[in-house]
Amino acid sequence: MRCPFCTADDDKVVDSRPADESAAVRRRRECLACGRRYTTYERVEELPLVVVKRSGVKEPFDAEKLRGGIERAVAGSAIDPSAVDALVAEIEELARATGPEVASVVVGLAVLERLRQLDPVSYMRFASVYKGFEDLGDFEREVVELQKATAPKVRRR
Ligand SMILES: [Zn+2]
């Protein structure tokens, strides 16, 4: 470790203890060149969560982008921002549990499944954007499924 005082790269660890509720290790080091002491912290490198598109392209999971898509879908509906927050958190948790790589279709379908329960209009909007980019046939099948799920029973006249 390069000494912050004299920039020599020669030190010994004089003390090592857990820090930040054991999320880190704090080390006191002594520079063997100038004798001064400094502190370093070692942490686990967070695994990046990666979304794999159907095309095979990989991109970092972006919770803000996901939130933006959901917010556009629920605009004007009765779904409030705290419900959107909860939904984004739930989807991110699910993606991390699946990760470090998760298919975009898994993320999209998880959002759809929850929106379908919350609000049919938002569900359709999200489906039209999400499916529209990838497969129109899937979207049409979704519409048929939704109509089946929500259509009132036909009354006898
Ligand atoms: Zn030094």
Tab-separated table of N, CA and C and ligand atoms in Angstrom:
chain	number	residue	atom	x	y	z
A	1	MET	N	0.862	-1.201	0.000
A	1	MET	CA	0.000	0.000	0.000
A	1	MET	C	0.894	1.245	0.000
A	2	ARG	N	0.586	2.155	-0.918
A	2	ARG	CA	1.443	3.337	-1.032
A	2	ARG	C	1.209	4.280	0.151
A	3	CYS	N	2.265	4.684	0.798
A	3	CYS	CA	2.169	5.575	1.960
A	3	CYS	C	1.639	6.950	1.537
A	4	PRO	N	0.581	7.453	2.233
A	4	PRO	CA	0.018	8.757	1.849
A	4	PRO	C	0.939	9.928	2.230
A	5	PHE	N	1.953	9.644	3.029
A	5	PHE	CA	2.849	10.734	3.470
A	5	PHE	C	4.078	10.844	2.573
A	6	CYS	N	4.739	9.702	2.349
A	6	CYS	CA	5.999	9.770	1.604
A	6	CYS	C	5.943	9.004	0.272
A	7	THR	N	4.786	8.354	-0.004
A	7	THR	CA	4.524	7.594	-1.233
A	7	THR	C	5.384	6.328	-1.386
A	8	ALA	N	6.115	5.956	-0.345
A	8	ALA	CA	6.852	4.692	-0.419
A	8	ALA	C	5.857	3.527	-0.434
A	9	ASP	N	6.221	2.454	-1.097
A	9	ASP	CA	5.316	1.313	-1.205
A	9	ASP	C	5.870	0.161	-0.367
A	10	ASP	N	5.965	0.382	0.927
A	10	ASP	CA	6.568	-0.607	1.813
A	10	ASP	C	6.024	-0.396	3.222
A	11	ASP	N	5.137	-1.303	3.664
A	11	ASP	CA	4.518	-1.091	4.965
A	11	ASP	C	4.294	-2.406	5.681
A	12	LYS	N	3.988	-2.315	6.969
A	12	LYS	CA	3.547	-3.502	7.694
A	12	LYS	C	2.231	-3.167	8.391
A	13	VAL	N	1.399	-4.228	8.539
A	13	VAL	CA	0.116	-4.057	9.227
A	13	VAL	C	0.387	-4.182	10.722
A	14	VAL	N	-0.005	-3.152	11.491
A	14	VAL	CA	0.240	-3.197	12.931
A	14	VAL	C	-1.023	-3.534	13.719
A	15	ASP	N	-2.181	-3.400	13.078
A	15	ASP	CA	-3.437	-3.746	13.754
A	15	ASP	C	-4.484	-4.046	12.693
A	16	SER	N	-5.364	-5.015	12.983
A	16	SER	CA	-6.391	-5.413	12.019
A	16	SER	C	-7.638	-5.763	12.804
A	17	ARG	N	-8.743	-5.093	12.505
A	17	ARG	CA	-9.975	-5.401	13.258
A	17	ARG	C	-11.204	-5.141	12.401
A	18	PRO	N	-12.314	-5.849	12.756
A	18	PRO	CA	-13.540	-5.630	11.983
A	18	PRO	C	-14.063	-4.215	12.189
A	19	ALA	N	-14.695	-3.680	11.154
A	19	ALA	CA	-15.297	-2.344	11.231
A	19	ALA	C	-16.626	-2.365	10.500
A	20	ASP	N	-17.418	-1.334	10.744
A	20	ASP	CA	-18.691	-1.193	10.038
A	20	ASP	C	-19.525	-2.475	10.167
A	21	GLU	N	-19.693	-2.941	11.418
A	21	GLU	CA	-20.436	-4.174	11.703
A	21	GLU	C	-19.954	-5.352	10.878
A	22	SER	N	-18.642	-5.460	10.795
A	22	SER	CA	-17.974	-6.557	10.083
A	22	SER	C	-18.141	-6.517	8.565
A	23	ALA	N	-18.660	-5.407	8.037
A	23	ALA	CA	-18.743	-5.268	6.587
A	23	ALA	C	-17.377	-4.848	6.029
A	24	ALA	N	-16.487	-4.474	6.915
A	24	ALA	CA	-15.160	-4.045	6.485
A	24	ALA	C	-14.112	-4.508	7.493
A	25	VAL	N	-12.866	-4.535	7.023
A	25	VAL	CA	-11.746	-4.774	7.924
A	25	VAL	C	-10.901	-3.508	7.930
A	26	ARG	N	-10.672	-3.003	9.142
A	26	ARG	CA	-9.876	-1.782	9.284
A	26	ARG	C	-8.459	-2.203	9.633
A	27	ARG	N	-7.486	-1.687	8.892
A	27	ARG	CA	-6.090	-2.026	9.179
A	27	ARG	C	-5.275	-0.770	9.435
A	28	ARG	N	-4.499	-0.818	10.503
A	28	ARG	CA	-3.518	0.236	10.742
A	28	ARG	C	-2.219	-0.237	10.127
A	29	ARG	N	-1.627	0.590	9.336
A	29	ARG	CA	-0.372	0.234	8.682
A	29	ARG	C	0.713	1.228	9.068
A	30	GLU	N	1.905	0.705	9.111
A	30	GLU	CA	3.040	1.575	9.414
A	30	GLU	C	3.988	1.563	8.227
A	31	CYS	N	4.298	2.750	7.750
A	31	CYS	CA	5.213	2.875	6.619
A	31	CYS	C	6.630	2.526	7.088
A	32	LEU	N	7.266	1.618	6.354
A	32	LEU	CA	8.611	1.207	6.755
A	32	LEU	C	9.668	2.206	6.301
A	33	ALA	N	9.243	3.135	5.427
A	33	ALA	CA	10.197	4.153	4.970
A	33	ALA	C	10.230	5.353	5.912
A	34	CYS	N	9.026	5.890	6.241
A	34	CYS	CA	9.002	7.108	7.060
A	34	CYS	C	8.498	6.859	8.481
A	35	GLY	N	7.963	5.677	8.730
A	35	GLY	CA	7.541	5.333	10.082
A	35	GLY	C	6.169	5.849	10.479
A	36	ARG	N	5.508	6.605	9.590
A	36	ARG	CA	4.195	7.121	9.957
A	36	ARG	C	3.109	6.060	9.752
A	37	ARG	N	1.970	6.245	10.428
A	37	ARG	CA	0.894	5.252	10.370
A	37	ARG	C	-0.318	5.806	9.640
A	38	TYR	N	-1.021	4.938	8.958
A	38	TYR	CA	-2.255	5.310	8.276
A	38	TYR	C	-3.212	4.120	8.304
A	39	THR	N	-4.459	4.359	7.910
A	39	THR	CA	-5.515	3.355	8.029
A	39	THR	C	-6.055	2.979	6.654
A	40	THR	N	-6.299	1.689	6.466
A	40	THR	CA	-6.977	1.253	5.236
A	40	THR	C	-8.208	0.446	5.622
A	41	TYR	N	-9.185	0.415	4.724
A	41	TYR	CA	-10.389	-0.390	4.921
A	41	TYR	C	-10.523	-1.350	3.753
A	42	GLU	N	-10.818	-2.593	4.084
A	42	GLU	CA	-11.038	-3.586	3.029
A	42	GLU	C	-12.505	-4.003	3.067
A	43	ARG	N	-13.156	-3.998	1.894
A	43	ARG	CA	-14.565	-4.385	1.791
A	43	ARG	C	-14.745	-5.378	0.660
A	44	VAL	N	-15.824	-6.138	0.747
A	44	VAL	CA	-16.183	-7.023	-0.360
A	44	VAL	C	-16.619	-6.153	-1.537
A	45	GLU	N	-16.131	-6.489	-2.701
A	45	GLU	CA	-16.540	-5.766	-3.894
A	45	GLU	C	-17.955	-6.204	-4.246
A	46	GLU	N	-18.861	-5.240	-4.374
A	46	GLU	CA	-20.238	-5.600	-4.694
A	46	GLU	C	-20.329	-6.164	-6.100
A	47	LEU	N	-21.023	-7.300	-6.212
A	47	LEU	CA	-21.175	-7.891	-7.534
A	47	LEU	C	-22.148	-7.052	-8.344
A	48	PRO	N	-21.735	-6.633	-9.521
A	48	PRO	CA	-22.666	-5.859	-10.331
A	48	PRO	C	-23.776	-6.762	-10.865
A	49	LEU	N	-24.983	-6.228	-10.879
A	49	LEU	CA	-26.115	-6.972	-11.408
A	49	LEU	C	-26.253	-6.635	-12.900
A	50	VAL	N	-26.295	-7.673	-13.712
A	50	VAL	CA	-26.305	-7.465	-15.160
A	50	VAL	C	-27.604	-7.989	-15.761
A	51	VAL	N	-28.200	-7.186	-16.645
A	51	VAL	CA	-29.410	-7.602	-17.347
A	51	VAL	C	-29.019	-8.071	-18.748
A	52	VAL	N	-29.482	-9.268	-19.099
A	52	VAL	CA	-29.183	-9.814	-20.423
A	52	VAL	C	-30.426	-9.711	-21.289
A	53	LYS	N	-30.324	-8.938	-22.368
A	53	LYS	CA	-31.461	-8.782	-23.264
A	53	LYS	C	-31.615	-10.016	-24.142
A	54	ARG	N	-32.765	-10.109	-24.810
A	54	ARG	CA	-32.983	-11.273	-25.670
A	54	ARG	C	-31.958	-11.345	-26.796
A	55	SER	N	-31.453	-10.171	-27.189
A	55	SER	CA	-30.440	-10.126	-28.240
A	55	SER	C	-29.089	-10.627	-27.742
A	56	GLY	N	-28.981	-10.838	-26.417
A	56	GLY	CA	-27.715	-11.275	-25.840
A	56	GLY	C	-26.876	-10.119	-25.320
A	57	VAL	N	-27.301	-8.890	-25.632
A	57	VAL	CA	-26.582	-7.708	-25.141
A	57	VAL	C	-26.744	-7.618	-23.623
A	58	LYS	N	-25.643	-7.329	-22.939
A	58	LYS	CA	-25.688	-7.206	-21.481
A	58	LYS	C	-25.531	-5.746	-21.077
A	59	GLU	N	-26.307	-5.344	-20.075
A	59	GLU	CA	-26.131	-3.996	-19.554
A	59	GLU	C	-26.361	-4.007	-18.049
A	60	PRO	N	-25.753	-3.047	-17.322
A	60	PRO	CA	-25.939	-3.035	-15.879
A	60	PRO	C	-27.402	-2.812	-15.522
A	61	PHE	N	-27.870	-3.496	-14.469
A	61	PHE	CA	-29.221	-3.267	-13.981
A	61	PHE	C	-29.328	-1.819	-13.529
A	62	ASP	N	-30.390	-1.142	-13.974
A	62	ASP	CA	-30.559	0.273	-13.673
A	62	ASP	C	-31.936	0.474	-13.039
A	63	ALA	N	-31.943	0.587	-11.694
A	63	ALA	CA	-33.216	0.705	-10.975
A	63	ALA	C	-33.964	1.971	-11.381
A	64	GLU	N	-33.231	3.046	-11.699
A	64	GLU	CA	-33.886	4.300	-12.082
A	64	GLU	C	-34.590	4.172	-13.430
A	65	LYS	N	-33.960	3.445	-14.325
A	65	LYS	CA	-34.558	3.204	-15.634
A	65	LYS	C	-35.839	2.380	-15.477
A	66	LEU	N	-35.749	1.369	-14.621
A	66	LEU	CA	-36.918	0.524	-14.348
A	66	LEU	C	-38.037	1.368	-13.738
A	67	ARG	N	-37.664	2.226	-12.765
A	67	ARG	CA	-38.643	3.098	-12.128
A	67	ARG	C	-39.303	4.018	-13.174
A	68	GLY	N	-38.488	4.552	-14.088
A	68	GLY	CA	-39.015	5.432	-15.139
A	68	GLY	C	-40.067	4.728	-15.986
A	69	GLY	N	-39.766	3.486	-16.364
A	69	GLY	CA	-40.700	2.712	-17.171
A	69	GLY	C	-42.002	2.446	-16.433
A	70	ILE	N	-41.869	2.124	-15.153
A	70	ILE	CA	-43.062	1.842	-14.349
A	70	ILE	C	-43.856	3.125	-14.124
A	71	GLU	N	-43.149	4.231	-13.854
A	71	GLU	CA	-43.846	5.504	-13.625
A	71	GLU	C	-44.645	5.939	-14.849
A	72	ARG	N	-44.068	5.741	-16.023
A	72	ARG	CA	-44.810	6.091	-17.247
A	72	ARG	C	-46.062	5.233	-17.374
A	73	ALA	N	-45.922	3.965	-17.024
A	73	ALA	CA	-47.061	3.044	-17.152
A	73	ALA	C	-48.182	3.372	-16.170
A	74	VAL	N	-47.809	3.837	-14.956
A	74	VAL	CA	-48.841	4.047	-13.938
A	74	VAL	C	-49.327	5.502	-13.889
A	75	ALA	N	-48.779	6.364	-14.758
A	75	ALA	CA	-49.183	7.775	-14.759
A	75	ALA	C	-50.692	7.891	-14.903
A	76	GLY	N	-51.315	8.671	-14.031
A	76	GLY	CA	-52.757	8.872	-14.110
A	76	GLY	C	-53.569	7.793	-13.428
A	77	SER	N	-52.917	6.766	-12.929
A	77	SER	CA	-53.652	5.703	-12.250
A	77	SER	C	-53.719	5.991	-10.750
A	78	ALA	N	-54.365	5.105	-10.025
A	78	ALA	CA	-54.499	5.285	-8.579
A	78	ALA	C	-53.261	4.769	-7.834
A	79	ILE	N	-52.280	4.228	-8.588
A	79	ILE	CA	-51.092	3.679	-7.935
A	79	ILE	C	-50.195	4.830	-7.473
A	80	ASP	N	-49.910	4.889	-6.169
A	80	ASP	CA	-49.135	6.025	-5.666
A	80	ASP	C	-47.630	5.742	-5.685
A	81	PRO	N	-46.828	6.815	-5.538
A	81	PRO	CA	-45.366	6.668	-5.649
A	81	PRO	C	-44.771	5.641	-4.688
A	82	SER	N	-45.377	5.507	-3.496
A	82	SER	CA	-44.803	4.551	-2.545
A	82	SER	C	-44.988	3.120	-3.046
A	83	ALA	N	-46.088	2.897	-3.780
A	83	ALA	CA	-46.315	1.567	-4.356
A	83	ALA	C	-45.307	1.302	-5.476
A	84	VAL	N	-44.956	2.374	-6.212
A	84	VAL	CA	-43.945	2.235	-7.265
A	84	VAL	C	-42.589	1.926	-6.633
A	85	ASP	N	-42.259	2.643	-5.540
A	85	ASP	CA	-41.007	2.379	-4.816
A	85	ASP	C	-40.934	0.923	-4.384
A	86	ALA	N	-42.042	0.454	-3.806
A	86	ALA	CA	-42.088	-0.921	-3.302
A	86	ALA	C	-41.912	-1.912	-4.452
A	87	LEU	N	-42.526	-1.584	-5.585
A	87	LEU	CA	-42.444	-2.468	-6.744
A	87	LEU	C	-41.011	-2.532	-7.275
A	88	VAL	N	-40.375	-1.351	-7.400
A	88	VAL	CA	-38.991	-1.310	-7.887
A	88	VAL	C	-38.081	-2.097	-6.942
A	89	ALA	N	-38.276	-1.899	-5.619
A	89	ALA	CA	-37.442	-2.592	-4.629
A	89	ALA	C	-37.636	-4.107	-4.719
A	90	GLU	N	-38.887	-4.496	-4.909
A	90	GLU	CA	-39.201	-5.925	-4.979
A	90	GLU	C	-38.559	-6.563	-6.216
A	91	ILE	N	-38.652	-5.833	-7.339
A	91	ILE	CA	-38.084	-6.359	-8.586
A	91	ILE	C	-36.556	-6.429	-8.493
A	92	GLU	N	-35.956	-5.388	-7.879
A	92	GLU	CA	-34.498	-5.405	-7.754
A	92	GLU	C	-34.053	-6.561	-6.867
A	93	GLU	N	-34.790	-6.785	-5.798
A	93	GLU	CA	-34.464	-7.880	-4.885
A	93	GLU	C	-34.541	-9.224	-5.611
A	94	LEU	N	-35.603	-9.355	-6.386
A	94	LEU	CA	-35.785	-10.584	-7.155
A	94	LEU	C	-34.644	-10.773	-8.158
A	95	ALA	N	-34.276	-9.669	-8.822
A	95	ALA	CA	-33.203	-9.736	-9.819
A	95	ALA	C	-31.872	-10.101	-9.151
A	96	ARG	N	-31.631	-9.522	-7.949
A	96	ARG	CA	-30.377	-9.823	-7.245
A	96	ARG	C	-30.351	-11.275	-6.760
A	97	ALA	N	-31.519	-11.773	-6.375
A	97	ALA	CA	-31.598	-13.159	-5.931
A	97	ALA	C	-31.311	-14.104	-7.093
A	98	THR	N	-31.669	-13.666	-8.309
A	98	THR	CA	-31.450	-14.464	-9.509
A	98	THR	C	-30.026	-14.291	-10.023
A	99	GLY	N	-29.475	-13.074	-9.834
A	99	GLY	CA	-28.225	-12.620	-10.427
A	99	GLY	C	-27.027	-13.468	-10.098
A	100	PRO	N	-25.826	-13.075	-10.493
A	100	PRO	CA	-25.451	-11.725	-10.968
A	100	PRO	C	-25.920	-11.382	-12.380
A	101	GLU	N	-26.466	-12.379	-13.117
A	101	GLU	CA	-27.027	-12.065	-14.426
A	101	GLU	C	-28.499	-12.448	-14.420
A	102	VAL	N	-29.334	-11.552	-14.952
A	102	VAL	CA	-30.758	-11.846	-15.006
A	102	VAL	C	-31.264	-11.473	-16.394
A	103	ALA	N	-32.120	-12.320	-16.967
A	103	ALA	CA	-32.645	-12.044	-18.302
A	103	ALA	C	-33.646	-10.895	-18.234
A	104	SER	N	-33.606	-10.007	-19.226
A	104	SER	CA	-34.519	-8.862	-19.238
A	104	SER	C	-35.971	-9.338	-19.241
A	105	VAL	N	-36.212	-10.489	-19.854
A	105	VAL	CA	-37.577	-10.999	-19.928
A	105	VAL	C	-38.091	-11.378	-18.537
A	106	VAL	N	-37.196	-11.845	-17.682
A	106	VAL	CA	-37.583	-12.193	-16.308
A	106	VAL	C	-37.995	-10.932	-15.551
A	107	VAL	N	-37.198	-9.864	-15.733
A	107	VAL	CA	-37.507	-8.588	-15.076
A	107	VAL	C	-38.840	-8.042	-15.599
A	108	GLY	N	-38.988	-8.028	-16.917
A	108	GLY	CA	-40.197	-7.479	-17.529
A	108	GLY	C	-41.446	-8.230	-17.113
A	109	LEU	N	-41.352	-9.547	-17.120
A	109	LEU	CA	-42.528	-10.348	-16.766
A	109	LEU	C	-42.877	-10.213	-15.288
A	110	ALA	N	-41.844	-10.043	-14.449
A	110	ALA	CA	-42.098	-9.860	-13.015
A	110	ALA	C	-42.855	-8.552	-12.778
A	111	VAL	N	-42.463	-7.499	-13.516
A	111	VAL	CA	-43.167	-6.213	-13.398
A	111	VAL	C	-44.607	-6.378	-13.898
A	112	LEU	N	-44.751	-7.019	-15.044
A	112	LEU	CA	-46.088	-7.219	-15.631
A	112	LEU	C	-47.016	-7.957	-14.675
A	113	GLU	N	-46.466	-9.021	-14.080
A	113	GLU	CA	-47.273	-9.843	-13.183
A	113	GLU	C	-47.835	-9.005	-12.038
A	114	ARG	N	-46.975	-8.116	-11.494
A	114	ARG	CA	-47.423	-7.293	-10.362
A	114	ARG	C	-48.359	-6.171	-10.794
A	115	LEU	N	-48.058	-5.567	-11.953
A	115	LEU	CA	-48.942	-4.497	-12.437
A	115	LEU	C	-50.328	-5.037	-12.773
A	116	ARG	N	-50.344	-6.253	-13.253
A	116	ARG	CA	-51.627	-6.869	-13.607
A	116	ARG	C	-52.539	-6.933	-12.391
A	117	GLN	N	-51.926	-7.197	-11.229
A	117	GLN	CA	-52.715	-7.266	-9.991
A	117	GLN	C	-53.093	-5.878	-9.490
A	118	LEU	N	-52.217	-4.886	-9.756
A	118	LEU	CA	-52.452	-3.538	-9.227
A	118	LEU	C	-53.454	-2.749	-10.058
A	119	ASP	N	-53.283	-2.773	-11.385
A	119	ASP	CA	-54.081	-1.903	-12.229
A	119	ASP	C	-54.004	-2.345	-13.697
A	120	PRO	N	-55.129	-2.791	-14.261
A	120	PRO	CA	-55.111	-3.318	-15.634
A	120	PRO	C	-54.624	-2.315	-16.689
A	121	VAL	N	-54.976	-1.027	-16.504
A	121	VAL	CA	-54.572	-0.029	-17.502
A	121	VAL	C	-53.047	0.141	-17.501
A	122	SER	N	-52.470	0.242	-16.295
A	122	SER	CA	-51.014	0.367	-16.177
A	122	SER	C	-50.334	-0.871	-16.738
A	123	TYR	N	-50.935	-1.983	-16.451
A	123	TYR	CA	-50.398	-3.246	-16.964
A	123	TYR	C	-50.321	-3.226	-18.484
A	124	MET	N	-51.413	-2.785	-19.111
A	124	MET	CA	-51.451	-2.764	-20.580
A	124	MET	C	-50.422	-1.784	-21.139
A	125	ARG	N	-50.296	-0.624	-20.465
A	125	ARG	CA	-49.312	0.365	-20.935
A	125	ARG	C	-47.896	-0.189	-20.847
A	126	PHE	N	-47.589	-0.809	-19.710
A	126	PHE	CA	-46.243	-1.363	-19.550
A	126	PHE	C	-46.018	-2.473	-20.569
A	127	ALA	N	-47.044	-3.291	-20.751
A	127	ALA	CA	-46.940	-4.405	-21.701
A	127	ALA	C	-46.703	-3.888	-23.115
A	128	SER	N	-47.381	-2.787	-23.473
A	128	SER	CA	-47.258	-2.297	-24.853
A	128	SER	C	-45.855	-1.773	-25.117
A	129	VAL	N	-45.265	-1.121	-24.111
A	129	VAL	CA	-43.895	-0.621	-24.286
A	129	VAL	C	-42.904	-1.777	-24.225
A	130	TYR	N	-43.041	-2.573	-23.171
A	130	TYR	CA	-42.093	-3.653	-22.937
A	130	TYR	C	-42.129	-4.682	-24.055
A	131	LYS	N	-43.336	-5.107	-24.398
A	131	LYS	CA	-43.458	-6.140	-25.428
A	131	LYS	C	-43.238	-5.558	-26.812
A	132	GLY	N	-43.644	-4.309	-26.975
A	132	GLY	CA	-43.574	-3.683	-28.284
A	132	GLY	C	-42.193	-3.737	-28.900
A	133	PHE	N	-41.171	-3.601	-28.059
A	133	PHE	CA	-39.810	-3.611	-28.586
A	133	PHE	C	-39.368	-4.995	-29.014
A	134	GLU	N	-39.967	-5.996	-28.388
A	134	GLU	CA	-39.366	-7.314	-28.552
A	134	GLU	C	-40.210	-8.291	-29.367
A	135	ASP	N	-41.490	-8.328	-29.127
A	135	ASP	CA	-42.301	-9.329	-29.815
A	135	ASP	C	-43.781	-8.932	-29.764
A	136	LEU	N	-44.287	-8.486	-30.877
A	136	LEU	CA	-45.671	-8.032	-30.942
A	136	LEU	C	-46.646	-9.185	-30.708
A	137	GLY	N	-46.279	-10.360	-31.166
A	137	GLY	CA	-47.127	-11.539	-30.995
A	137	GLY	C	-47.375	-11.838	-29.529
A	138	ASP	N	-46.322	-11.723	-28.738
A	138	ASP	CA	-46.443	-11.940	-27.295
A	138	ASP	C	-47.424	-10.948	-26.686
A	139	PHE	N	-47.318	-9.699	-27.122
A	139	PHE	CA	-48.180	-8.654	-26.597
A	139	PHE	C	-49.640	-8.971	-26.899
A	140	GLU	N	-49.884	-9.381	-28.141
A	140	GLU	CA	-51.269	-9.708	-28.513
A	140	GLU	C	-51.807	-10.865	-27.683
A	141	ARG	N	-50.947	-11.825	-27.426
A	141	ARG	CA	-51.380	-12.942	-26.582
A	141	ARG	C	-51.692	-12.450	-25.167
A	142	GLU	N	-50.878	-11.500	-24.696
A	142	GLU	CA	-51.119	-10.927	-23.366
A	142	GLU	C	-52.478	-10.237	-23.307
A	143	VAL	N	-52.785	-9.510	-24.383
A	143	VAL	CA	-54.066	-8.796	-24.420
A	143	VAL	C	-55.212	-9.791	-24.312
A	144	VAL	N	-55.097	-10.874	-25.070
A	144	VAL	CA	-56.143	-11.907	-25.046
A	144	VAL	C	-56.256	-12.494	-23.634
A	145	GLU	N	-55.099	-12.766	-23.031
A	145	GLU	CA	-55.091	-13.324	-21.679
A	145	GLU	C	-55.748	-12.364	-20.689
A	146	LEU	N	-55.412	-11.072	-20.842
A	146	LEU	CA	-55.963	-10.078	-19.922
A	146	LEU	C	-57.476	-9.991	-20.085
A	147	GLN	N	-57.944	-10.021	-21.333
A	147	GLN	CA	-59.381	-9.945	-21.583
A	147	GLN	C	-60.084	-11.140	-20.944
A	148	LYS	N	-59.440	-12.294	-21.048
A	148	LYS	CA	-60.020	-13.485	-20.421
A	148	LYS	C	-60.108	-13.309	-18.912
A	149	ALA	N	-59.027	-12.712	-18.354
A	149	ALA	CA	-58.937	-12.592	-16.898
A	149	ALA	C	-59.889	-11.548	-16.338
A	150	THR	N	-60.169	-10.513	-17.118
A	150	THR	CA	-60.943	-9.389	-16.557
A	150	THR	C	-62.342	-9.245	-17.155
A	151	ALA	N	-62.638	-9.964	-18.261
A	151	ALA	CA	-63.929	-9.802	-18.915
A	151	ALA	C	-65.052	-10.181	-17.970
A	152	PRO	N	-66.078	-9.327	-17.854
A	152	PRO	CA	-67.224	-9.695	-17.011
A	152	PRO	C	-67.949	-10.872	-17.634
A	153	LYS	N	-68.547	-11.680	-16.801
A	153	LYS	CA	-69.282	-12.819	-17.334
A	153	LYS	C	-70.488	-12.305	-18.128
A	154	VAL	N	-70.748	-12.970	-19.220
A	154	VAL	CA	-71.852	-12.535	-20.082
A	154	VAL	C	-73.179	-12.842	-19.373
A	155	ARG	N	-73.999	-11.794	-19.312
A	155	ARG	CA	-75.306	-11.969	-18.660
A	155	ARG	C	-76.313	-12.504	-19.663
A	156	ARG	N	-77.199	-13.301	-19.176
A	156	ARG	CA	-78.288	-13.753	-20.057
A	156	ARG	C	-79.302	-12.647	-20.200
A	157	ARG	N	-79.829	-12.505	-21.408
A	157	ARG	CA	-80.851	-11.462	-21.591
A	157	ARG	C	-82.216	-12.109	-21.620
B	1	ZN	ZN	5.903	6.796	4.438
